[in-house]
Coordinates of C-alpha atoms in Angstrom, one line a residue:
M1 CA -5.0 16.1 20.2
K2 CA -3.5 15.1 23.6
L3 CA 0.2 14.1 23.7
F4 CA -0.6 10.9 25.5
S5 CA -3.6 9.6 23.6
Y6 CA -4.4 6.8 21.2
E7 CA -4.7 9.3 18.4
A8 CA -1.3 10.7 19.0
Y9 CA 0.2 7.3 18.4
G10 CA -1.8 6.3 15.3
L11 CA -5.1 5.0 16.6
P12 CA -7.8 7.6 15.5
P13 CA -11.3 7.6 17.0
S14 CA -12.6 6.2 13.7
G15 CA -11.0 2.9 14.5
F16 CA -7.8 0.9 14.1
D17 CA -6.4 0.5 10.6
P18 CA -9.7 0.8 8.7
H19 CA -8.1 -0.2 5.4
K20 CA -6.5 -3.4 6.9
T21 CA -3.0 -2.3 5.8
F22 CA -1.2 -4.6 8.2
V23 CA -2.6 -7.8 6.6
R24 CA -2.8 -7.0 2.9
S25 CA -0.5 -5.9 0.1
S26 CA -0.7 -4.0 -3.1
L27 CA 2.0 -6.2 -4.6
I28 CA 1.0 -9.7 -3.6
S29 CA -2.1 -11.6 -2.5
P30 CA -2.9 -11.9 1.3
L31 CA -2.2 -15.7 1.0
V32 CA 1.3 -15.1 -0.4
L33 CA 2.0 -12.4 2.2
A34 CA 0.9 -14.8 4.9
I35 CA 3.1 -17.6 3.6
I36 CA 6.1 -15.3 3.4
R37 CA 5.6 -14.2 7.0
A38 CA 5.1 -17.8 8.2
V39 CA 8.3 -18.9 6.4
L40 CA 10.3 -16.1 8.0
A41 CA 9.0 -16.9 11.4
L42 CA 9.9 -20.6 10.9
Y43 CA 13.4 -19.6 9.8
C44 CA 13.9 -17.3 12.9
F45 CA 12.9 -20.0 15.4
T46 CA 14.7 -22.8 13.5
T47 CA 17.9 -20.6 13.6
I48 CA 17.6 -20.0 17.3
I49 CA 17.0 -23.7 18.1
V50 CA 19.9 -24.9 15.9
C51 CA 22.1 -22.2 17.4
Y52 CA 21.4 -23.2 21.0
S53 CA 21.7 -26.9 20.2
W54 CA 25.1 -26.3 18.6
L55 CA 26.4 -24.1 21.5
S56 CA 25.3 -26.7 24.1
H57 CA 28.1 -29.0 22.8
N58 CA 30.5 -26.7 21.0
Y59 CA 32.3 -23.4 21.3
S60 CA 31.9 -20.4 18.9
T61 CA 34.8 -18.1 18.3
T62 CA 34.4 -14.6 16.9
N63 CA 36.9 -11.7 16.7
L64 CA 35.4 -8.4 17.7
Q65 CA 36.5 -4.8 18.3
D66 CA 35.2 -1.3 18.7
V67 CA 36.0 2.2 17.7
N68 CA 38.3 2.8 20.6
I69 CA 38.8 -0.9 21.7
S70 CA 41.4 -3.2 20.2
S71 CA 40.4 -6.5 18.7
Y72 CA 39.5 -9.3 21.1
T73 CA 38.2 -12.8 20.8
L74 CA 34.7 -13.8 22.1
I75 CA 34.4 -17.5 22.9
T76 CA 30.8 -18.6 23.4
G77 CA 29.7 -22.0 24.7
S78 CA 26.7 -23.4 26.6
R79 CA 26.7 -20.5 29.0
G80 CA 26.1 -18.2 26.0
I81 CA 22.6 -19.7 25.6
G82 CA 21.4 -17.9 28.7
Q83 CA 23.5 -14.9 28.2
S84 CA 22.0 -14.4 24.7
F85 CA 18.9 -13.0 26.3
S86 CA 20.9 -10.0 27.3
F87 CA 22.2 -9.3 23.8
F88 CA 20.3 -6.8 21.7
T89 CA 21.1 -8.9 18.6
Y90 CA 19.3 -12.0 19.9
L91 CA 16.5 -10.0 21.5
T92 CA 15.8 -8.5 18.1
F93 CA 15.9 -11.8 16.4
W94 CA 13.6 -13.4 18.9
S95 CA 11.3 -10.4 18.4
L96 CA 11.4 -10.9 14.6
G97 CA 10.3 -14.5 15.0
F98 CA 7.3 -13.7 17.2
Y99 CA 6.4 -10.7 15.0
F100 CA 6.3 -12.8 11.9
L101 CA 4.4 -15.6 13.7
F102 CA 1.6 -13.3 14.8
A103 CA 1.6 -11.3 11.6
S104 CA 1.2 -14.5 9.5
I105 CA -1.7 -15.8 11.7
H106 CA -3.5 -12.4 11.3
T107 CA -2.9 -12.5 7.5
F108 CA -4.1 -16.1 7.1
F109 CA -7.3 -15.2 9.0
Y110 CA -7.7 -12.1 6.8
W111 CA -7.3 -14.2 3.6
R112 CA -9.9 -16.7 4.8
R113 CA -12.4 -14.4 6.5
N114 CA -11.7 -10.9 5.3
T115 CA -10.9 -9.9 8.9
A116 CA -8.4 -10.9 11.6
W117 CA -8.0 -11.3 15.3
L118 CA -6.0 -8.1 15.3
Y119 CA -9.1 -6.0 14.5
S120 CA -11.1 -7.4 17.4
W121 CA -8.4 -7.0 20.0
P122 CA -8.6 -4.3 22.7
R123 CA -7.2 -0.9 21.6
P124 CA -4.1 -1.3 23.9
L125 CA -3.1 -4.5 22.1
Q126 CA -3.7 -2.9 18.7
L127 CA -1.5 0.0 19.7
L128 CA 1.2 -2.4 20.8
H129 CA 1.0 -4.2 17.4
S130 CA 1.6 -0.9 15.7
F131 CA 4.6 -0.2 17.9
Y132 CA 5.8 -3.8 17.2
Y133 CA 5.7 -3.1 13.5
T134 CA 7.8 0.1 13.8
T135 CA 10.4 -1.6 16.0
M136 CA 10.8 -4.6 13.7
T137 CA 11.3 -2.3 10.6
C138 CA 14.0 -0.2 12.4
F139 CA 16.0 -2.2 15.0
P140 CA 17.3 -4.9 12.7
F141 CA 19.1 -2.3 10.6
L142 CA 20.7 -0.9 13.7
V143 CA 22.0 -4.4 14.6
S144 CA 23.4 -5.0 11.2
I145 CA 25.1 -1.6 10.8
V146 CA 26.7 -1.7 14.3
F147 CA 28.0 -5.2 14.0
W148 CA 29.4 -5.0 10.5
G149 CA 30.4 -1.4 10.7
T150 CA 32.1 -1.2 14.1
M151 CA 32.3 -4.5 15.9
Y152 CA 33.3 -7.3 13.6
S153 CA 37.1 -7.5 13.0
G154 CA 37.4 -10.7 10.9
P155 CA 39.0 -12.3 9.1
W156 CA 35.9 -14.0 7.6
S157 CA 37.9 -16.9 6.2
A158 CA 39.0 -17.9 9.8
L159 CA 35.4 -18.5 10.9
G160 CA 33.8 -22.0 10.9
K161 CA 30.7 -22.8 9.0
F162 CA 28.5 -22.4 12.0
E163 CA 30.0 -18.9 12.9
K164 CA 29.5 -17.8 9.3
W165 CA 25.9 -19.0 9.1
I166 CA 24.8 -17.6 12.5
N167 CA 26.4 -14.2 11.9
L168 CA 24.9 -13.9 8.5
S169 CA 21.5 -14.9 10.0
V170 CA 21.3 -12.6 13.0
H171 CA 23.4 -9.7 11.6
G172 CA 22.4 -9.8 7.9
L173 CA 19.2 -11.7 7.1
N174 CA 17.5 -9.8 10.0
S175 CA 17.7 -6.6 7.9
L176 CA 16.5 -8.4 4.8
F177 CA 13.5 -9.7 6.8
A178 CA 12.8 -6.1 7.9
I179 CA 12.9 -5.0 4.3
T180 CA 10.1 -7.5 3.4
E181 CA 7.9 -5.8 6.0
I182 CA 8.7 -2.4 4.4
V183 CA 8.1 -3.5 0.8
F184 CA 5.2 -6.0 0.9
P185 CA 2.5 -4.9 3.3
S186 CA 0.3 -1.9 2.6
T187 CA 1.2 -0.2 5.9
K188 CA 1.2 3.6 6.0
L189 CA 3.8 5.9 7.4
A190 CA 4.2 5.4 11.2
P191 CA 3.2 8.4 13.3
W192 CA 6.3 10.5 14.2
S193 CA 5.5 9.8 17.8
H194 CA 6.7 6.2 17.3
L195 CA 10.2 7.6 17.3
S196 CA 9.9 8.2 21.0
V197 CA 9.0 4.5 21.4
L198 CA 12.2 3.4 19.7
L199 CA 14.2 5.7 22.0
V200 CA 12.4 4.4 25.1
V201 CA 13.1 0.8 24.1
L202 CA 16.8 1.6 23.6
S203 CA 16.9 3.3 27.0
L204 CA 15.3 0.3 28.7
Y205 CA 17.8 -1.9 27.0
L206 CA 20.7 0.1 28.3
G207 CA 19.3 -0.4 31.8
L208 CA 19.0 -4.1 31.1
S209 CA 22.6 -4.3 30.0
Y210 CA 23.9 -2.8 33.3
L211 CA 21.5 -5.0 35.3
T212 CA 23.1 -8.0 33.5
R213 CA 26.5 -6.7 34.6
W214 CA 25.3 -6.6 38.2
T215 CA 23.5 -10.0 38.2
G216 CA 25.6 -11.9 35.6
G217 CA 29.0 -10.4 36.1
F218 CA 29.7 -9.5 32.5
Y219 CA 29.3 -6.6 30.1
V220 CA 27.1 -7.4 27.2
Y221 CA 29.1 -5.1 24.9
E222 CA 32.7 -4.1 25.8
W223 CA 32.1 -0.4 25.2
M224 CA 29.8 -0.4 28.2
N225 CA 32.8 -1.1 30.5
P226 CA 33.8 2.1 32.4
A227 CA 37.4 0.9 32.2
H228 CA 37.4 2.3 28.7
G229 CA 36.3 5.8 29.9
W230 CA 32.9 7.3 30.6
V231 CA 33.3 9.6 27.6
S232 CA 33.4 6.6 25.4
I233 CA 30.1 5.3 26.9
V234 CA 28.4 8.7 26.4
V235 CA 29.6 9.0 22.8
H236 CA 28.4 5.4 22.0
I237 CA 25.0 6.2 23.4
L238 CA 24.7 9.4 21.5
C239 CA 25.8 7.7 18.2
Y240 CA 23.3 4.9 18.7
T241 CA 20.6 7.4 19.4
G242 CA 21.4 9.4 16.3
G243 CA 21.6 6.1 14.3
I244 CA 18.1 4.9 15.2
I245 CA 16.7 8.4 14.5
A246 CA 18.3 8.3 11.0
I247 CA 17.1 4.8 10.4
F248 CA 13.5 5.8 11.4
F249 CA 13.6 8.6 8.9
L250 CA 15.0 6.4 6.2
V251 CA 12.3 3.7 6.8
Q252 CA 9.6 6.4 6.7
G253 CA 11.0 7.6 3.4
A254 CA 11.0 4.0 2.0
I255 CA 7.4 3.4 3.0
W256 CA 6.4 6.8 1.5
V257 CA 8.0 5.7 -1.8
R258 CA 6.2 2.4 -1.7
V259 CA 2.9 4.0 -1.0
Y260 CA 3.4 6.5 -3.8
L261 CA 4.5 3.9 -6.4
T262 CA 1.7 1.5 -5.6
G263 CA -0.9 4.3 -5.6
E264 CA -2.1 3.0 -2.3
K265 CA -3.2 6.4 -1.0
R266 CA -5.3 7.2 -4.2
K267 CA -7.0 3.8 -4.0
E268 CA -7.9 4.3 -0.4
E269 CA -9.4 7.8 -1.2
A270 CA -11.3 6.3 -4.1
G271 CA -12.5 3.5 -1.8
G272 CA -14.3 6.1 0.3
N273 CA -16.4 7.3 -2.7
L274 CA -19.6 5.3 -2.4
V275 CA -21.9 5.4 -5.4
K276 CA -25.5 4.5 -4.8
L277 CA -27.8 3.7 -7.8
A278 CA -31.5 4.3 -8.0
D279 CA -32.3 0.6 -7.6
G280 CA -30.6 0.6 -4.2
S281 CA -27.4 -1.1 -5.3
Q282 CA -24.0 0.5 -4.5
F283 CA -20.4 0.2 -5.4
T284 CA -17.1 2.0 -4.7
L285 CA -14.4 3.5 -6.9
A286 CA -11.6 1.6 -5.2
S287 CA -10.3 0.3 -8.4
A288 CA -10.1 3.7 -10.1
F289 CA -6.6 5.1 -10.6
V290 CA -7.7 8.7 -11.2
S291 CA -8.4 11.6 -9.0
K292 CA -11.8 12.6 -7.7
E293 CA -12.0 15.6 -10.0
E294 CA -11.5 13.4 -13.0
V295 CA -14.4 11.1 -12.2
S296 CA -17.9 12.0 -13.3
I297 CA -20.9 9.7 -13.1
S298 CA -24.2 10.2 -14.8
V299 CA -27.3 8.4 -13.5
I300 CA -29.9 8.1 -16.2
R301 CA -33.4 7.4 -14.9
V302 CA -35.6 5.4 -17.3

């Protein structure tokens, strides 16, 4: 298997996602899964619209800090709307919205027609969807952990209703939304090669952040300022790299547990056992919850 091939990143020659794991669930019906995804997409986009509308006429105040940086106050107004496209938090939240939008459309089509646009797309787009799923089940946790663990300095009681709601949405509910995509769909473990995709995206974002400093005149995150020392920048980069690696392994473990508890792997294996009768009819053992060795079939000819 070549390192830079479709197969290396989870698209085997036999075809993309033959068991339709991206659009079905072992826990809920395709319709319920589609509705959940649609509701989450609606919430993401509604949150962004309300946030931008509020900032266009008001100022948001948040107290932040960092491991080696004293507490400082971030005041955000109408200029923050354009600047938000340079923040990893908002880029991730936008991405969640579009992911749930497309995922809900695919799932609705699967519920109605037993197939979806996704399975007729060109292989490059199918590969990108697979990458998309991996990023959306990993990056939200990095956002939440970094913000609540190292950046937010409080006090919570001093925040206004808007600040509380928007921070809980983009730094808290984002991870809850990611959990729904780990728990409900029948997706399998991501190929380990997807870890490289996460690292590449973070590297590209680092470049975007310094491009923002050059074009916009501000540092997206204060730790990126060389005034605090280059050692601090390197340590932050290494910590975030280690963090996303740990998150990827934890997500893989969570998916493995879900696959094991739902018996998804056994059902897929049983689904491949086609039984053909003498009259030409056929069926599969997809509903069997026993191993192949425990199944015996006797065909009695009359």
